[in-house]
mmCIF file with all atom_site columns, C-alpha atoms in Angstrom:
data_model
loop_
_atom_site.group_PDB
_atom_site.id
_atom_site.type_symbol
_atom_site.label_atom_id
_atom_site.label_alt_id
_atom_site.label_comp_id
_atom_site.label_asym_id
_atom_site.label_entity_id
_atom_site.label_seq_id
_atom_site.pdbx_PDB_ins_code
_atom_site.Cartn_x
_atom_site.Cartn_y
_atom_site.Cartn_z
_atom_site.occupancy
_atom_site.B_iso_or_equiv
_atom_site.pdbx_formal_charge
_atom_site.auth_seq_id
_atom_site.auth_comp_id
_atom_site.auth_asym_id
_atom_site.auth_atom_id
_atom_site.pdbx_PDB_model_num
ATOM 1   C CA . MET A 1 1   ? 89.033  113.424 104.138 1.00 54.00 ? 1   MET A CA 1
ATOM 2   C CA . GLU A 1 2   ? 91.192  113.508 101.025 1.00 66.00 ? 2   GLU A CA 1
ATOM 3   C CA . VAL A 1 3   ? 94.167  111.268 100.316 1.00 55.00 ? 3   VAL A CA 1
ATOM 4   C CA . LYS A 1 4   ? 97.008  113.533 99.206  1.00 67.00 ? 4   LYS A CA 1
ATOM 5   C CA . GLN A 1 5   ? 99.566  110.851 98.398  1.00 67.00 ? 5   GLN A CA 1
ATOM 6   C CA . ALA A 1 6   ? 98.458  107.217 98.423  1.00 60.00 ? 6   ALA A CA 1
ATOM 7   C CA . ASP A 1 7   ? 101.909 105.682 98.859  1.00 66.00 ? 7   ASP A CA 1
ATOM 8   C CA . ALA A 1 8   ? 103.997 108.228 100.738 1.00 69.00 ? 8   ALA A CA 1
ATOM 9   C CA . GLY A 1 9   ? 106.086 105.568 102.449 1.00 76.00 ? 9   GLY A CA 1
ATOM 10  C CA . SER A 1 10  ? 106.082 102.305 104.324 1.00 82.00 ? 10  SER A CA 1
ATOM 11  C CA . LEU A 1 11  ? 106.797 101.843 108.009 1.00 83.00 ? 11  LEU A CA 1
ATOM 12  C CA . CYS A 1 12  ? 107.490 98.735  110.023 1.00 84.00 ? 12  CYS A CA 1
ATOM 13  C CA . ASN A 1 13  ? 105.323 97.841  113.012 1.00 84.00 ? 13  ASN A CA 1
ATOM 14  C CA . CYS A 1 14  ? 107.921 99.120  115.485 1.00 84.00 ? 14  CYS A CA 1
ATOM 15  C CA . GLU A 1 15  ? 108.024 102.534 113.792 1.00 84.00 ? 15  GLU A CA 1
ATOM 16  C CA . VAL A 1 16  ? 104.222 102.763 113.791 1.00 85.00 ? 16  VAL A CA 1
ATOM 17  C CA . PHE A 1 17  ? 104.177 101.828 117.481 1.00 86.00 ? 17  PHE A CA 1
ATOM 18  C CA . CYS A 1 18  ? 106.656 104.628 118.288 1.00 84.00 ? 18  CYS A CA 1
ATOM 19  C CA . LEU A 1 19  ? 104.616 107.142 116.268 1.00 85.00 ? 19  LEU A CA 1
ATOM 20  C CA . LEU A 1 20  ? 101.417 106.126 118.057 1.00 84.00 ? 20  LEU A CA 1
ATOM 21  C CA . ASN A 1 21  ? 103.094 106.554 121.433 1.00 83.00 ? 21  ASN A CA 1
ATOM 22  C CA . ASP A 1 22  ? 104.350 110.006 120.424 1.00 82.00 ? 22  ASP A CA 1
ATOM 23  C CA . CYS A 1 23  ? 100.849 110.868 119.235 1.00 79.00 ? 23  CYS A CA 1
ATOM 24  C CA . LYS A 1 24  ? 99.315  109.722 122.538 1.00 76.00 ? 24  LYS A CA 1
ATOM 25  C CA . GLU A 1 25  ? 101.670 111.977 124.480 1.00 73.00 ? 25  GLU A CA 1
ATOM 26  C CA . THR A 1 26  ? 100.934 115.095 122.441 1.00 72.00 ? 26  THR A CA 1
ATOM 27  C CA . ILE A 1 27  ? 97.190  114.768 121.822 1.00 69.00 ? 27  ILE A CA 1
ATOM 28  C CA . VAL A 1 28  ? 94.697  116.763 123.853 1.00 63.00 ? 28  VAL A CA 1
ATOM 29  C CA . ILE A 1 29  ? 91.259  115.187 124.015 1.00 58.00 ? 29  ILE A CA 1
ATOM 30  C CA . ARG A 1 30  ? 88.533  117.842 123.948 1.00 59.00 ? 30  ARG A CA 1
ATOM 31  C CA . SER A 1 31  ? 85.553  116.351 122.183 1.00 58.00 ? 31  SER A CA 1
ATOM 32  C CA . LYS A 1 32  ? 83.691  113.147 121.490 1.00 58.00 ? 32  LYS A CA 1
ATOM 33  C CA . THR A 1 33  ? 85.742  112.720 118.316 1.00 60.00 ? 33  THR A CA 1
ATOM 34  C CA . GLY A 1 34  ? 88.907  113.157 120.364 1.00 65.00 ? 34  GLY A CA 1
ATOM 35  C CA . ASN A 1 35  ? 87.784  110.385 122.705 1.00 74.00 ? 35  ASN A CA 1
ATOM 36  C CA . GLN A 1 36  ? 87.188  108.086 119.739 1.00 79.00 ? 36  GLN A CA 1
ATOM 37  C CA . PHE A 1 37  ? 90.623  108.928 118.364 1.00 80.00 ? 37  PHE A CA 1
ATOM 38  C CA . ALA A 1 38  ? 92.180  108.211 121.757 1.00 80.00 ? 38  ALA A CA 1
ATOM 39  C CA . THR A 1 39  ? 90.457  104.816 121.791 1.00 84.00 ? 39  THR A CA 1
ATOM 40  C CA . ILE A 1 40  ? 91.804  104.013 118.333 1.00 85.00 ? 40  ILE A CA 1
ATOM 41  C CA . LEU A 1 41  ? 95.309  105.063 119.397 1.00 86.00 ? 41  LEU A CA 1
ATOM 42  C CA . TYR A 1 42  ? 95.074  102.900 122.510 1.00 87.00 ? 42  TYR A CA 1
ATOM 43  C CA . GLU A 1 43  ? 93.761  99.817  120.694 1.00 90.00 ? 43  GLU A CA 1
ATOM 44  C CA . ALA A 1 44  ? 96.306  100.077 117.876 1.00 89.00 ? 44  ALA A CA 1
ATOM 45  C CA . SER A 1 45  ? 99.230  100.588 120.243 1.00 87.00 ? 45  SER A CA 1
ATOM 46  C CA . GLN A 1 46  ? 98.112  97.655  122.431 1.00 88.00 ? 46  GLN A CA 1
ATOM 47  C CA . TYR A 1 47  ? 97.874  95.397  119.371 1.00 89.00 ? 47  TYR A CA 1
ATOM 48  C CA . LEU A 1 48  ? 101.332 96.407  118.160 1.00 87.00 ? 48  LEU A CA 1
ATOM 49  C CA . GLN A 1 49  ? 102.857 96.126  121.625 1.00 85.00 ? 49  GLN A CA 1
ATOM 50  C CA . ASN A 1 50  ? 101.578 92.554  121.926 1.00 85.00 ? 50  ASN A CA 1
ATOM 51  C CA . ASN A 1 51  ? 102.930 91.627  118.485 1.00 82.00 ? 51  ASN A CA 1
ATOM 52  C CA . LEU A 1 52  ? 106.372 93.250  118.626 1.00 80.00 ? 52  LEU A CA 1
ATOM 53  C CA . ALA A 1 53  ? 107.831 90.470  120.789 1.00 72.00 ? 53  ALA A CA 1
ATOM 54  C CA . GLY A 1 54  ? 110.340 92.794  122.452 1.00 78.00 ? 54  GLY A CA 1
ATOM 55  C CA . GLN A 1 55  ? 111.600 94.259  119.184 1.00 81.00 ? 55  GLN A CA 1
ATOM 56  C CA . THR A 1 56  ? 113.250 97.668  119.614 1.00 83.00 ? 56  THR A CA 1
ATOM 57  C CA . GLU A 1 57  ? 114.129 100.451 117.185 1.00 85.00 ? 57  GLU A CA 1
ATOM 58  C CA . GLN A 1 58  ? 117.765 99.363  117.368 1.00 88.00 ? 58  GLN A CA 1
ATOM 59  C CA . ASP A 1 59  ? 116.760 95.797  116.453 1.00 86.00 ? 59  ASP A CA 1
ATOM 60  C CA . VAL A 1 60  ? 114.938 97.147  113.392 1.00 87.00 ? 60  VAL A CA 1
ATOM 61  C CA . LYS A 1 61  ? 117.953 99.243  112.361 1.00 89.00 ? 61  LYS A CA 1
ATOM 62  C CA . ASN A 1 62  ? 120.299 96.275  112.783 1.00 90.00 ? 62  ASN A CA 1
ATOM 63  C CA . MET A 1 63  ? 117.990 94.002  110.790 1.00 90.00 ? 63  MET A CA 1
ATOM 64  C CA . MET A 1 64  ? 117.558 96.522  107.955 1.00 91.00 ? 64  MET A CA 1
ATOM 65  C CA . THR A 1 65  ? 121.334 97.041  107.779 1.00 92.00 ? 65  THR A CA 1
ATOM 66  C CA . ALA A 1 66  ? 121.932 93.286  107.658 1.00 92.00 ? 66  ALA A CA 1
ATOM 67  C CA . LEU A 1 67  ? 119.287 92.864  104.941 1.00 92.00 ? 67  LEU A CA 1
ATOM 68  C CA . LEU A 1 68  ? 120.809 95.741  102.971 1.00 92.00 ? 68  LEU A CA 1
ATOM 69  C CA . HIS A 1 69  ? 124.127 93.879  102.848 1.00 92.00 ? 69  HIS A CA 1
ATOM 70  C CA . PHE A 1 70  ? 122.548 90.535  101.944 1.00 92.00 ? 70  PHE A CA 1
ATOM 71  C CA . PRO A 1 71  ? 123.982 89.272  98.602  1.00 92.00 ? 71  PRO A CA 1
ATOM 72  C CA . VAL A 1 72  ? 120.556 88.964  96.944  1.00 92.00 ? 72  VAL A CA 1
ATOM 73  C CA . PRO A 1 73  ? 118.820 92.346  96.659  1.00 93.00 ? 73  PRO A CA 1
ATOM 74  C CA . LEU A 1 74  ? 115.479 92.427  98.468  1.00 93.00 ? 74  LEU A CA 1
ATOM 75  C CA . THR A 1 75  ? 112.780 95.015  97.825  1.00 92.00 ? 75  THR A CA 1
ATOM 76  C CA . HIS A 1 76  ? 111.901 97.505  100.543 1.00 91.00 ? 76  HIS A CA 1
ATOM 77  C CA . ASP A 1 77  ? 108.518 95.818  101.047 1.00 91.00 ? 77  ASP A CA 1
ATOM 78  C CA . GLU A 1 78  ? 110.167 92.391  101.395 1.00 93.00 ? 78  GLU A CA 1
ATOM 79  C CA . LYS A 1 79  ? 112.522 93.802  104.027 1.00 93.00 ? 79  LYS A CA 1
ATOM 80  C CA . LEU A 1 80  ? 109.597 95.332  105.932 1.00 92.00 ? 80  LEU A CA 1
ATOM 81  C CA . MET A 1 81  ? 107.704 92.047  105.867 1.00 93.00 ? 81  MET A CA 1
ATOM 82  C CA . ILE A 1 82  ? 110.782 90.245  107.167 1.00 93.00 ? 82  ILE A CA 1
ATOM 83  C CA . VAL A 1 83  ? 111.191 92.792  109.980 1.00 91.00 ? 83  VAL A CA 1
ATOM 84  C CA . ASN A 1 84  ? 107.484 92.611  110.867 1.00 89.00 ? 84  ASN A CA 1
ATOM 85  C CA . THR A 1 85  ? 107.046 88.825  110.757 1.00 90.00 ? 85  THR A CA 1
ATOM 86  C CA . LEU A 1 86  ? 110.563 87.515  111.529 1.00 91.00 ? 86  LEU A CA 1
ATOM 87  C CA . PRO A 1 87  ? 110.264 84.300  109.486 1.00 93.00 ? 87  PRO A CA 1
ATOM 88  C CA . ARG A 1 88  ? 111.900 81.243  111.037 1.00 93.00 ? 88  ARG A CA 1
ATOM 89  C CA . THR A 1 89  ? 111.422 78.642  108.286 1.00 95.00 ? 89  THR A CA 1
ATOM 90  C CA . PRO A 1 90  ? 111.967 78.493  104.518 1.00 95.00 ? 90  PRO A CA 1
ATOM 91  C CA . LEU A 1 91  ? 108.194 78.177  104.069 1.00 95.00 ? 91  LEU A CA 1
ATOM 92  C CA . GLU A 1 92  ? 107.518 81.437  105.934 1.00 94.00 ? 92  GLU A CA 1
ATOM 93  C CA . LEU A 1 93  ? 110.256 83.121  103.904 1.00 95.00 ? 93  LEU A CA 1
ATOM 94  C CA . SER A 1 94  ? 108.818 81.823  100.619 1.00 93.00 ? 94  SER A CA 1
ATOM 95  C CA . VAL A 1 95  ? 105.570 83.686  101.276 1.00 95.00 ? 95  VAL A CA 1
ATOM 96  C CA . ILE A 1 96  ? 107.439 86.973  101.742 1.00 94.00 ? 96  ILE A CA 1
ATOM 97  C CA . VAL A 1 97  ? 110.058 86.918  98.968  1.00 94.00 ? 97  VAL A CA 1
ATOM 98  C CA . HIS A 1 98  ? 108.665 87.342  95.453  1.00 94.00 ? 98  HIS A CA 1
ATOM 99  C CA . ASN A 1 99  ? 109.919 84.623  93.039  1.00 92.00 ? 99  ASN A CA 1
ATOM 100 C CA . TYR A 1 100 ? 111.535 82.886  96.004  1.00 90.00 ? 100 TYR A CA 1
ATOM 101 C CA . ASP A 1 101 ? 112.622 79.768  94.063  1.00 91.00 ? 101 ASP A CA 1
ATOM 102 C CA . GLU A 1 102 ? 114.155 81.779  91.240  1.00 93.00 ? 102 GLU A CA 1
ATOM 103 C CA . ARG A 1 103 ? 115.964 84.358  93.367  1.00 93.00 ? 103 ARG A CA 1
ATOM 104 C CA . LEU A 1 104 ? 117.353 82.327  96.258  1.00 92.00 ? 104 LEU A CA 1
ATOM 105 C CA . THR A 1 105 ? 119.374 79.121  96.436  1.00 92.00 ? 105 THR A CA 1
ATOM 106 C CA . GLY A 1 106 ? 119.111 76.744  99.390  1.00 92.00 ? 106 GLY A CA 1
ATOM 107 C CA . ASP A 1 107 ? 122.320 78.134  100.896 1.00 95.00 ? 107 ASP A CA 1
ATOM 108 C CA . GLN A 1 108 ? 121.093 81.717  100.514 1.00 94.00 ? 108 GLN A CA 1
ATOM 109 C CA . VAL A 1 109 ? 117.811 80.803  102.226 1.00 94.00 ? 109 VAL A CA 1
ATOM 110 C CA . GLU A 1 110 ? 119.705 79.328  105.174 1.00 96.00 ? 110 GLU A CA 1
ATOM 111 C CA . LYS A 1 111 ? 122.018 82.349  105.318 1.00 95.00 ? 111 LYS A CA 1
ATOM 112 C CA . LEU A 1 112 ? 119.030 84.721  105.271 1.00 94.00 ? 112 LEU A CA 1
ATOM 113 C CA . LEU A 1 113 ? 117.258 82.780  108.041 1.00 95.00 ? 113 LEU A CA 1
ATOM 114 C CA . THR A 1 114 ? 120.468 82.812  110.087 1.00 94.00 ? 114 THR A CA 1
ATOM 115 C CA . THR A 1 115 ? 120.791 86.571  109.524 1.00 93.00 ? 115 THR A CA 1
ATOM 116 C CA . ILE A 1 116 ? 117.206 87.092  110.677 1.00 91.00 ? 116 ILE A CA 1
ATOM 117 C CA . ALA A 1 117 ? 117.666 84.917  113.769 1.00 91.00 ? 117 ALA A CA 1
ATOM 118 C CA . SER A 1 118 ? 120.905 86.642  114.765 1.00 90.00 ? 118 SER A CA 1
ATOM 119 C CA . ASN A 1 119 ? 119.418 90.138  114.449 1.00 83.00 ? 119 ASN A CA 1
ATOM 120 C CA . CYS A 1 120 ? 116.238 89.690  116.461 1.00 77.00 ? 120 CYS A CA 1
ATOM 121 C CA . SER A 1 121 ? 116.142 89.768  120.244 1.00 61.00 ? 121 SER A CA 1
#
């Protein structure tokens, strides 16, 4: 197998879960390799389903829109980490946001945590 483009794009867990479900519906298992692939699809989708905590595609869109309009610009990877982990405390947020202390004030941290809480189900 050859990697054509190492960083083609980043997806959140919900998007990966939807892609895996689409893949499961369209795949035809014909060989031993196909059975192994089906097992991988099943295990990955079960893991993601258990960790999504009821998050839907609409929740992800709403969260990304809210983060886009946040006064402090966040990188795409920071937004994805926020969507995937849904931080609830300043400590959890500090692990996600690069240069947390330099980029965010206490009020901005509280506003961001409020934004996250209001946009998740």
